[in-house]
PDB file of C-alpha atoms in Angstrom:
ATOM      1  CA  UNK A  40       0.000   0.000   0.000  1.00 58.00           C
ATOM      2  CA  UNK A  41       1.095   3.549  -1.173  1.00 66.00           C
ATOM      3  CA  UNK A  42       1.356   6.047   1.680  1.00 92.00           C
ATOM      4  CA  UNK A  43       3.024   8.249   4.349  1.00 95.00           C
ATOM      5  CA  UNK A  44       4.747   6.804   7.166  1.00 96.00           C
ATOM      6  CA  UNK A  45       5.562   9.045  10.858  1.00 97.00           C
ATOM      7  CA  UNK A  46       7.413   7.440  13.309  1.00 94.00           C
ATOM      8  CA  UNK A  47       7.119   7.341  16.327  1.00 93.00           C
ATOM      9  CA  UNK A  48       3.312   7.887  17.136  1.00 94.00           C
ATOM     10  CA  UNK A  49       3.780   9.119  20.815  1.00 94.00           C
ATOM     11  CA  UNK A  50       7.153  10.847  21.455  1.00 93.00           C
ATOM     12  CA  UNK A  51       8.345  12.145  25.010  1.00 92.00           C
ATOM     13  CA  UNK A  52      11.497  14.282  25.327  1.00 89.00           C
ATOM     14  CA  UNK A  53      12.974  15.740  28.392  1.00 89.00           C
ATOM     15  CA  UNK A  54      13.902  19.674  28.410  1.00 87.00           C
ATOM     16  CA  UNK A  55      17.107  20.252  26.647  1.00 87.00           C
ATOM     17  CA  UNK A  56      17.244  17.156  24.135  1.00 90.00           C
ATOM     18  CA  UNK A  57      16.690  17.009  20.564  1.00 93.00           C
ATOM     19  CA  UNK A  58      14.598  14.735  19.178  1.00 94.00           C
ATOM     20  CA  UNK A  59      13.849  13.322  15.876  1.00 96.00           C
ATOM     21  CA  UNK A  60      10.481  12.621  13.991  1.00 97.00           C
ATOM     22  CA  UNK A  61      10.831  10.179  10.846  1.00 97.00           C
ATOM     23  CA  UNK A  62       8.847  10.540   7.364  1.00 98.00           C
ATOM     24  CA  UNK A  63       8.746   8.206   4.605  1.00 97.00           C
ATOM     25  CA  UNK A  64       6.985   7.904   1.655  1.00 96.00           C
ATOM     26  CA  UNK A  65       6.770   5.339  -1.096  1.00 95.00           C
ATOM     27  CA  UNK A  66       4.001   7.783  -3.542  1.00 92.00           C
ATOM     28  CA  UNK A  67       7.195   8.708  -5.395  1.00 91.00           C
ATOM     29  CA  UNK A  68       6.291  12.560  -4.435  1.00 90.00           C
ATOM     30  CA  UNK A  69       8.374  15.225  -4.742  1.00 85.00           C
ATOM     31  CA  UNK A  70       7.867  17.717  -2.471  1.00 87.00           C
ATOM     32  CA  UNK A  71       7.584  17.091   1.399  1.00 92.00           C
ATOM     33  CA  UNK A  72       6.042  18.972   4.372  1.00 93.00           C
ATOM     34  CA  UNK A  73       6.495  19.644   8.183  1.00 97.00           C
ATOM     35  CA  UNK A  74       3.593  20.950   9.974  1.00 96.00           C
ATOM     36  CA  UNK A  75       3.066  21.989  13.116  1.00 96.00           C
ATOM     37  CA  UNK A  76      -0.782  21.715  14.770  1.00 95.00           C
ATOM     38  CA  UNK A  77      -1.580  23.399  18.555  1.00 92.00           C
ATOM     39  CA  UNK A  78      -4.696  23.566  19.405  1.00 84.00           C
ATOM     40  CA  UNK A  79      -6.696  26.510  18.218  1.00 76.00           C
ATOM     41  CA  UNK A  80      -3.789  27.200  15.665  1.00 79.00           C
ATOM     42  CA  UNK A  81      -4.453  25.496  12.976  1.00 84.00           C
ATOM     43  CA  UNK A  82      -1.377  23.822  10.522  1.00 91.00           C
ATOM     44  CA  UNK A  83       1.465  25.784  10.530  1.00 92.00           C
ATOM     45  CA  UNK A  84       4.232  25.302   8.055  1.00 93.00           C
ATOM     46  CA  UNK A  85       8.068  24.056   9.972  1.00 96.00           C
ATOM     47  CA  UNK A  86      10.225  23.544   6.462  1.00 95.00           C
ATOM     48  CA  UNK A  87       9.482  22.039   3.494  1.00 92.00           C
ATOM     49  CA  UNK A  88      11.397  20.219   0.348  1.00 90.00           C
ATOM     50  CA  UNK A  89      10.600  20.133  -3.469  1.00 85.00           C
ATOM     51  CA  UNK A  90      13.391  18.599  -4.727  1.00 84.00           C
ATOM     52  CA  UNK A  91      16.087  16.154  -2.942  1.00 91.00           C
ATOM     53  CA  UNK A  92      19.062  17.462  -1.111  1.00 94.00           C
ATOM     54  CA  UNK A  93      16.815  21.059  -0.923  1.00 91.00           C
ATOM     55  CA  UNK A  94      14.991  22.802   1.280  1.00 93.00           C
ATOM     56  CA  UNK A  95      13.192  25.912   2.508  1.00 92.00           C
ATOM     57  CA  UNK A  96      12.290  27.653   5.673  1.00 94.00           C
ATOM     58  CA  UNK A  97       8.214  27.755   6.201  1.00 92.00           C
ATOM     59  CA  UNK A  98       6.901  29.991   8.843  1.00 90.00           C
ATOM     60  CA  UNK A  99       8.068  29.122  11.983  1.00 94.00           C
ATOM     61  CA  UNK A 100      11.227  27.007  11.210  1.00 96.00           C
ATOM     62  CA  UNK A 101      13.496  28.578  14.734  1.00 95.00           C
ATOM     63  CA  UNK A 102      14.321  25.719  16.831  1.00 95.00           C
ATOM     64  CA  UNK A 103      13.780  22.953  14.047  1.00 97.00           C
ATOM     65  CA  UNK A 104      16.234  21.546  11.564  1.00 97.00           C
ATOM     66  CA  UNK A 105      15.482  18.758   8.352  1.00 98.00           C
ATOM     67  CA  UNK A 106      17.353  16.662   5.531  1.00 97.00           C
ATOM     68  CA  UNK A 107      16.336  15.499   2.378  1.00 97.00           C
ATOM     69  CA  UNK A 108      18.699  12.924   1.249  1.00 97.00           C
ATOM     70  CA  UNK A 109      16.437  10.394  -0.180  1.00 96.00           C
ATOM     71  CA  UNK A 110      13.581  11.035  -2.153  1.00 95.00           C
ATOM     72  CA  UNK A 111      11.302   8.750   0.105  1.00 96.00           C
ATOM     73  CA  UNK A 112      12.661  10.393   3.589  1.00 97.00           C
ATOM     74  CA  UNK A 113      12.131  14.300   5.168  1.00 98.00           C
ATOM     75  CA  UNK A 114      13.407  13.946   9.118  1.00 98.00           C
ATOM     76  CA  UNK A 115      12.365  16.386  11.549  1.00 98.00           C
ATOM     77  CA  UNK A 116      14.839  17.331  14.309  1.00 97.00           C
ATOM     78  CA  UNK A 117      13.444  19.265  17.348  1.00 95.00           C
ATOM     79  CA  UNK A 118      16.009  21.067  19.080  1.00 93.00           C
ATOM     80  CA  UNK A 119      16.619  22.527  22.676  1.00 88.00           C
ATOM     81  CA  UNK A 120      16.534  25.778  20.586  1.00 86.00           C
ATOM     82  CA  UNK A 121      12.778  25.169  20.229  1.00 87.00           C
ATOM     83  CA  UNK A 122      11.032  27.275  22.918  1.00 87.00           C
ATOM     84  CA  UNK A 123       7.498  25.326  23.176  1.00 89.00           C
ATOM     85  CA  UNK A 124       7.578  22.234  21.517  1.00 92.00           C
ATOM     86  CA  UNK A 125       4.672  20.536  22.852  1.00 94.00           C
ATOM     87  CA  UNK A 126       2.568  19.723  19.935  1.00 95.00           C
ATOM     88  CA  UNK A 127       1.754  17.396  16.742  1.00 96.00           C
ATOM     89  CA  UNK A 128       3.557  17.348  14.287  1.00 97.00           C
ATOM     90  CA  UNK A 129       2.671  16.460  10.479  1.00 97.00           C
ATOM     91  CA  UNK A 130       4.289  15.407   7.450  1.00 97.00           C
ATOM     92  CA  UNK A 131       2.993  15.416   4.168  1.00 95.00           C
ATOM     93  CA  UNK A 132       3.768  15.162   0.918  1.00 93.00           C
ATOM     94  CA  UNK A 133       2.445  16.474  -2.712  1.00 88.00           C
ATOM     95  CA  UNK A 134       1.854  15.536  -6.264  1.00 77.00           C
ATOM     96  CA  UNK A 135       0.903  17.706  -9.342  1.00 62.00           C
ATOM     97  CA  UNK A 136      -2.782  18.035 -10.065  1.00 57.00           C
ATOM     98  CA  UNK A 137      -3.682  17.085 -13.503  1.00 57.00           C
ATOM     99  CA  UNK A 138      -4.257  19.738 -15.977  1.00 53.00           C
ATOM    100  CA  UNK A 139      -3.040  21.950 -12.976  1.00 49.00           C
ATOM    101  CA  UNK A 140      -0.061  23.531 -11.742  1.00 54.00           C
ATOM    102  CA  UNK A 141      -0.154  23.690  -7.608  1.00 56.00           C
ATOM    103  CA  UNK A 142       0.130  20.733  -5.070  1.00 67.00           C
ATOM    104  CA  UNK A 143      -2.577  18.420  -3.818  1.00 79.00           C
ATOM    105  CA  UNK A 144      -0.968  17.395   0.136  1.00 87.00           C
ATOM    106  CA  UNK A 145      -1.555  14.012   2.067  1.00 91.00           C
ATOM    107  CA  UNK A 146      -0.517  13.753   5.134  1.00 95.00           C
ATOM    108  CA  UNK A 147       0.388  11.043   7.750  1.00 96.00           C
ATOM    109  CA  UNK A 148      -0.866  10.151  10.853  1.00 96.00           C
ATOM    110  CA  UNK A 149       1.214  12.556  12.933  1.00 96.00           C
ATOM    111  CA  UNK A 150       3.529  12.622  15.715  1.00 97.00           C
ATOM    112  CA  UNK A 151       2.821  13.689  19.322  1.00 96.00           C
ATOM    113  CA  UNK A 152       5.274  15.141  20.961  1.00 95.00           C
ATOM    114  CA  UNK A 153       5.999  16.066  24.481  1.00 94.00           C
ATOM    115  CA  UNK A 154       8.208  17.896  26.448  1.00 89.00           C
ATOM    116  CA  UNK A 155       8.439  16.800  30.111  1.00 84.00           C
TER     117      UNK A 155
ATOM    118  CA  UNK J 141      -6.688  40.518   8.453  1.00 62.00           C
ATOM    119  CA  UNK J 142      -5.442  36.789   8.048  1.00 72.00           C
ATOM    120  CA  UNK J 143      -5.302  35.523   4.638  1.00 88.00           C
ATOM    121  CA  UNK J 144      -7.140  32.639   5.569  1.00 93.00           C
ATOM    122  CA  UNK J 145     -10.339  33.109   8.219  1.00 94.00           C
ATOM    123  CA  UNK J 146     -12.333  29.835   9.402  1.00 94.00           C
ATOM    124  CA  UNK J 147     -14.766  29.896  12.199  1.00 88.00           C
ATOM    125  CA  UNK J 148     -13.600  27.162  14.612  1.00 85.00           C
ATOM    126  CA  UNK J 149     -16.953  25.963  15.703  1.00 86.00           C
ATOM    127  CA  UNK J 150     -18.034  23.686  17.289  1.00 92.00           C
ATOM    128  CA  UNK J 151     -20.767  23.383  15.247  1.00 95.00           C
ATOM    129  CA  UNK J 152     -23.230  20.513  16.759  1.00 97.00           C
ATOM    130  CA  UNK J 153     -25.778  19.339  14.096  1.00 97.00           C
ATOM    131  CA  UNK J 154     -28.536  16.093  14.397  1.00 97.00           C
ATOM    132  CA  UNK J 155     -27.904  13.237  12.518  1.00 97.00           C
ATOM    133  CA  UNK J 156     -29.733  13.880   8.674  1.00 97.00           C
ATOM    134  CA  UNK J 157     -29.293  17.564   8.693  1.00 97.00           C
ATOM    135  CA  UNK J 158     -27.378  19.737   6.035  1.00 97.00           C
ATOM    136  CA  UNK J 159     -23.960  21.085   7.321  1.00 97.00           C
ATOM    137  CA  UNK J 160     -22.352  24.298   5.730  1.00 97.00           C
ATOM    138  CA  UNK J 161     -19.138  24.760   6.256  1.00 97.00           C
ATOM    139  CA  UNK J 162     -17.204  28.213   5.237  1.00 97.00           C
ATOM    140  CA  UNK J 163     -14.116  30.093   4.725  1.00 97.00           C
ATOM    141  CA  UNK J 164     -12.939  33.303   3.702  1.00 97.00           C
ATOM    142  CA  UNK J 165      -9.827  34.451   2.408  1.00 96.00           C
ATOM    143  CA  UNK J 166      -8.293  38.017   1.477  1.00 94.00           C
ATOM    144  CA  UNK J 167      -5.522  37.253  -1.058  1.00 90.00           C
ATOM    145  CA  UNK J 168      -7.192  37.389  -4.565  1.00 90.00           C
ATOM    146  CA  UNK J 169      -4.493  35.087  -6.443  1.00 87.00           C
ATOM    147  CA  UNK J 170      -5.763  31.911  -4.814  1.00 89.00           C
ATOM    148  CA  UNK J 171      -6.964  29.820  -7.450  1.00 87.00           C
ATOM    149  CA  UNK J 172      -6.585  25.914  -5.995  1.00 87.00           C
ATOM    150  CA  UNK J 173      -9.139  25.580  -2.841  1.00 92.00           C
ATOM    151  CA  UNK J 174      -9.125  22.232  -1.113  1.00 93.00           C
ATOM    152  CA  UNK J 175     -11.206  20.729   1.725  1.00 96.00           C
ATOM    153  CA  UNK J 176      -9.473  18.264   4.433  1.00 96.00           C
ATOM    154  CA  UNK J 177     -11.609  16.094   6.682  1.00 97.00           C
ATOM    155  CA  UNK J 178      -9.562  15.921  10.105  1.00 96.00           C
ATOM    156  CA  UNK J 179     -10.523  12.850  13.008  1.00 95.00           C
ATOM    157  CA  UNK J 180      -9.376  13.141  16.439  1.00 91.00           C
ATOM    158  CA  UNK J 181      -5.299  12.582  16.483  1.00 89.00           C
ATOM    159  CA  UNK J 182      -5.326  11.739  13.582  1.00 93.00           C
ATOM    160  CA  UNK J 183      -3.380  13.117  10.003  1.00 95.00           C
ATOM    161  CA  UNK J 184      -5.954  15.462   7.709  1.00 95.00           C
ATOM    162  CA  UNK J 185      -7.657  13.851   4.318  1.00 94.00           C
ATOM    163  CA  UNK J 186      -8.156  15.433   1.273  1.00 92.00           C
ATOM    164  CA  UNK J 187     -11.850  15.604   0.803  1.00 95.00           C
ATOM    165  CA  UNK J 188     -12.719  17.806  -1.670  1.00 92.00           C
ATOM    166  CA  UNK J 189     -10.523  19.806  -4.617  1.00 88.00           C
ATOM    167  CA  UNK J 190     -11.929  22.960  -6.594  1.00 88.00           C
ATOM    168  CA  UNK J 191     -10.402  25.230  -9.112  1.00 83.00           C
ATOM    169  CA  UNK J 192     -11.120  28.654  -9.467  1.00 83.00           C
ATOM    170  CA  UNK J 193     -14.599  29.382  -9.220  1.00 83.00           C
ATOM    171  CA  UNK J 194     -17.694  26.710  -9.376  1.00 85.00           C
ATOM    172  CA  UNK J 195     -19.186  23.832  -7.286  1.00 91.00           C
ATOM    173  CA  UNK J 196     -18.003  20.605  -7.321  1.00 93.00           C
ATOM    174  CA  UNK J 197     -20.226  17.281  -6.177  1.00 95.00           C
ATOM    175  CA  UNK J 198     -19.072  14.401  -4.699  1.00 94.00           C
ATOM    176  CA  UNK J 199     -21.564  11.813  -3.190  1.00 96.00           C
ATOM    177  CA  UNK J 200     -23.474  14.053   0.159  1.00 97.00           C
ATOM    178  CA  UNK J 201     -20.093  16.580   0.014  1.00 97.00           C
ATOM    179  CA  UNK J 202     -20.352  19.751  -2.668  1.00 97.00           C
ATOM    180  CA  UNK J 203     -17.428  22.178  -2.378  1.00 97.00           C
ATOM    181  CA  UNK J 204     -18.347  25.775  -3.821  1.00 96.00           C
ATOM    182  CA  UNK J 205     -16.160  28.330  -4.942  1.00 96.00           C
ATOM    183  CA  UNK J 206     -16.801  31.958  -4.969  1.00 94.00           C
ATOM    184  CA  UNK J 207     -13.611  34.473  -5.863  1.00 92.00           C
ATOM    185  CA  UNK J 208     -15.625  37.506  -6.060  1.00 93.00           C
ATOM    186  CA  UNK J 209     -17.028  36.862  -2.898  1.00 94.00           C
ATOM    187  CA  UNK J 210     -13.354  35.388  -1.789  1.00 94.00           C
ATOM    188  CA  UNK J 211     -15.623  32.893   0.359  1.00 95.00           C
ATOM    189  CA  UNK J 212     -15.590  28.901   0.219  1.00 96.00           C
ATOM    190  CA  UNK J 213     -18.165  26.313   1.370  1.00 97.00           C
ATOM    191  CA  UNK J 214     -18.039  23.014   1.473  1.00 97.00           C
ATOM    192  CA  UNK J 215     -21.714  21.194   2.062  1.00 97.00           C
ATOM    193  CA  UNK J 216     -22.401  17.748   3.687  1.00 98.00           C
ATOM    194  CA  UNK J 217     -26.260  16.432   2.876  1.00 97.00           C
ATOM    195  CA  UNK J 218     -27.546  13.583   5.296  1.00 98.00           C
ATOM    196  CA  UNK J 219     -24.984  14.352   7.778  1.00 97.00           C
ATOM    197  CA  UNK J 220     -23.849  11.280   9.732  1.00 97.00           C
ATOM    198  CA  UNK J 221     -22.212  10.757  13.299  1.00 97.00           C
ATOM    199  CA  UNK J 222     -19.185   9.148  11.469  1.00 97.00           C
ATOM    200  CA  UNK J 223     -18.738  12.874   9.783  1.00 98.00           C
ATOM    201  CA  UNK J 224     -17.678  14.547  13.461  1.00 97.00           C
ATOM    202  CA  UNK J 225     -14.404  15.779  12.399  1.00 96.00           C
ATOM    203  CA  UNK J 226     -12.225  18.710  12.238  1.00 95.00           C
ATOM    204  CA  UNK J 227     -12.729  20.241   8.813  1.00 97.00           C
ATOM    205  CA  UNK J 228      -9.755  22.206   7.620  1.00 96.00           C
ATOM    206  CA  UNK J 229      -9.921  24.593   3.938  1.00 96.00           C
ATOM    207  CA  UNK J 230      -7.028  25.175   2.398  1.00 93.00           C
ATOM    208  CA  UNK J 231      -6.222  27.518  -0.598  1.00 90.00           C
ATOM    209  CA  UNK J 232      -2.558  28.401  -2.800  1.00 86.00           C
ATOM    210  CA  UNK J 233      -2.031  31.102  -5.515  1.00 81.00           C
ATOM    211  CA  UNK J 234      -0.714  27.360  -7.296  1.00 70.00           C
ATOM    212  CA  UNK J 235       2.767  27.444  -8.831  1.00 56.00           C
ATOM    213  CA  UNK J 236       3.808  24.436  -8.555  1.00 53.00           C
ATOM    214  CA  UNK J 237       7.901  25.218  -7.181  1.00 52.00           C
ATOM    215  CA  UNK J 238       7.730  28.501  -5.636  1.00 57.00           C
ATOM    216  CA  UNK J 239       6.555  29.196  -2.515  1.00 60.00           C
ATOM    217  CA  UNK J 240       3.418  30.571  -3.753  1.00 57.00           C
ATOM    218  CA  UNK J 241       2.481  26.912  -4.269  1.00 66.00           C
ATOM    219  CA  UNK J 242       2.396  26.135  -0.545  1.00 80.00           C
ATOM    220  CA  UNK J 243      -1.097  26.354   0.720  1.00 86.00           C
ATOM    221  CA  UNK J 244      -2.302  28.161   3.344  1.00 89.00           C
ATOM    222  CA  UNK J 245      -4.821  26.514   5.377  1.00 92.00           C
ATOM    223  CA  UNK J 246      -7.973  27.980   7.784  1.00 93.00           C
ATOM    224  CA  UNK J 247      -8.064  26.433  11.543  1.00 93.00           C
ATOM    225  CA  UNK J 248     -10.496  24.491  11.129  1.00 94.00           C
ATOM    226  CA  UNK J 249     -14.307  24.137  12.197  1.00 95.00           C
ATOM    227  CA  UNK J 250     -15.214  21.354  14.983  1.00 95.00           C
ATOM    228  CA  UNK J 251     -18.455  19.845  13.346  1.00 96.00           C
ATOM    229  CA  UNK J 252     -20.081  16.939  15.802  1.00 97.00           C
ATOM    230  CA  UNK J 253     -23.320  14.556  14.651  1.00 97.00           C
ATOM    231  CA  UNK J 254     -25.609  13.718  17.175  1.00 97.00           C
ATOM    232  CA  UNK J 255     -27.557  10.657  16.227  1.00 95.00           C
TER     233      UNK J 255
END
């Protein structure tokens, strides 16, 4: 089955760690997402790639580093630089539309994370 | 103003009744408008997809586009308890490699069944 993969489901980190989420994809997309959701907030957008081995800040990207070094994979590293990092986190990753030019997203099941 | 403005509900409906769900949106080059259906802890999936202006049907869901108005809906006939979700819009300007390609997406509007 085609789809998007985030590892693990439940993740608890103690004050001062970094931590990393895991993405992987086997649709043979592109371009790859980080999300952030808090409650009340809606999705906002961490980093995302188009192309492997590049990569661009989104909207609140302080305190969070990624890779792209495989087509299939988009890692998520929480640093201790990351003020409030309590939250779920989403991946996703887009296709073309047909006959269109802009990016149709699906996502994966998330990651919860907690800071103790 | 926010590019993007959803009202975040909840919105508590019987079972059978028609929902409408809405957004608005200020920036005038969004073209590609897209509904996600969100459960509890779960990742969001794409519902509904709409370009430009128009309605679009898809079994007891029709997503309808309005740029002059710059407002969205997305409708759900016969609603049932299995549709209490989160339900996210999402819009981009389209572009498929810039950044104007990334979509922007509304908070999201609680929307609970009753049987």
């Amino acid at each position: 089955d085609g789809g998007i993969t985030q590892s693990p489901k439940y993740l608890f980190r103690k004050e001062g760690q970094n931590v990393t989420l895991s993405c992987e994809q086997n649709l043979n997309h592109d371009a790859m997402y980080w999300y952030r959701q808090d409650p009340g907030q809606g999705l906002r957008l961490i980093y995302y790639s188009q192309i492997v081995n590049d990569f661009q800040k989104g909207d609140i990207a302080e305190g969070y580093s990624v890779s792209r070094e495989k087509k299939e994979s988009f890692p998520l590293t929480v640093t201790s630089a990351q003020k409030n990092p309590t939250a779920f986190y989403l991946c996703a990753s887009s296709i073309r539309l047909a006959g269109g030019l802009t990016d149709t997203q699906y996502f994966g099941p998330g990651t919860r994370l907690t800071v103790l | 103003q926010k590019e993007v403005e959803q009202d975040p509900g909840p919105l508590s409906v019987p079972e059978g009744a028609i929902v409408s769900l809405n957004c608005t949106y200020s920036n005038s080059a969004f073209q590609y408008f897209m509904w996600y259906r969100q459960y509890s802890r779960k990742g969001p999936e794409l519902l509904m997809y709409t370009y430009s202006s128009g309605n679009k049907e898809d079994g007891r869901f029709t997503a309808q586009v309005d740029k002059s108005s710059k407002y969205i809906s997305l409708f759900i006939r016969d609603s049932q308890p299995s549709d209490s979700a989160t339900y996210l819009c999402a819009m981009s300007a389209g572009t498929y490699g810039g950044s104007q390609g990334n979509l922007i997406f509304g908070k999201g509007t609680k929307l609970s069944v009753k049987p």
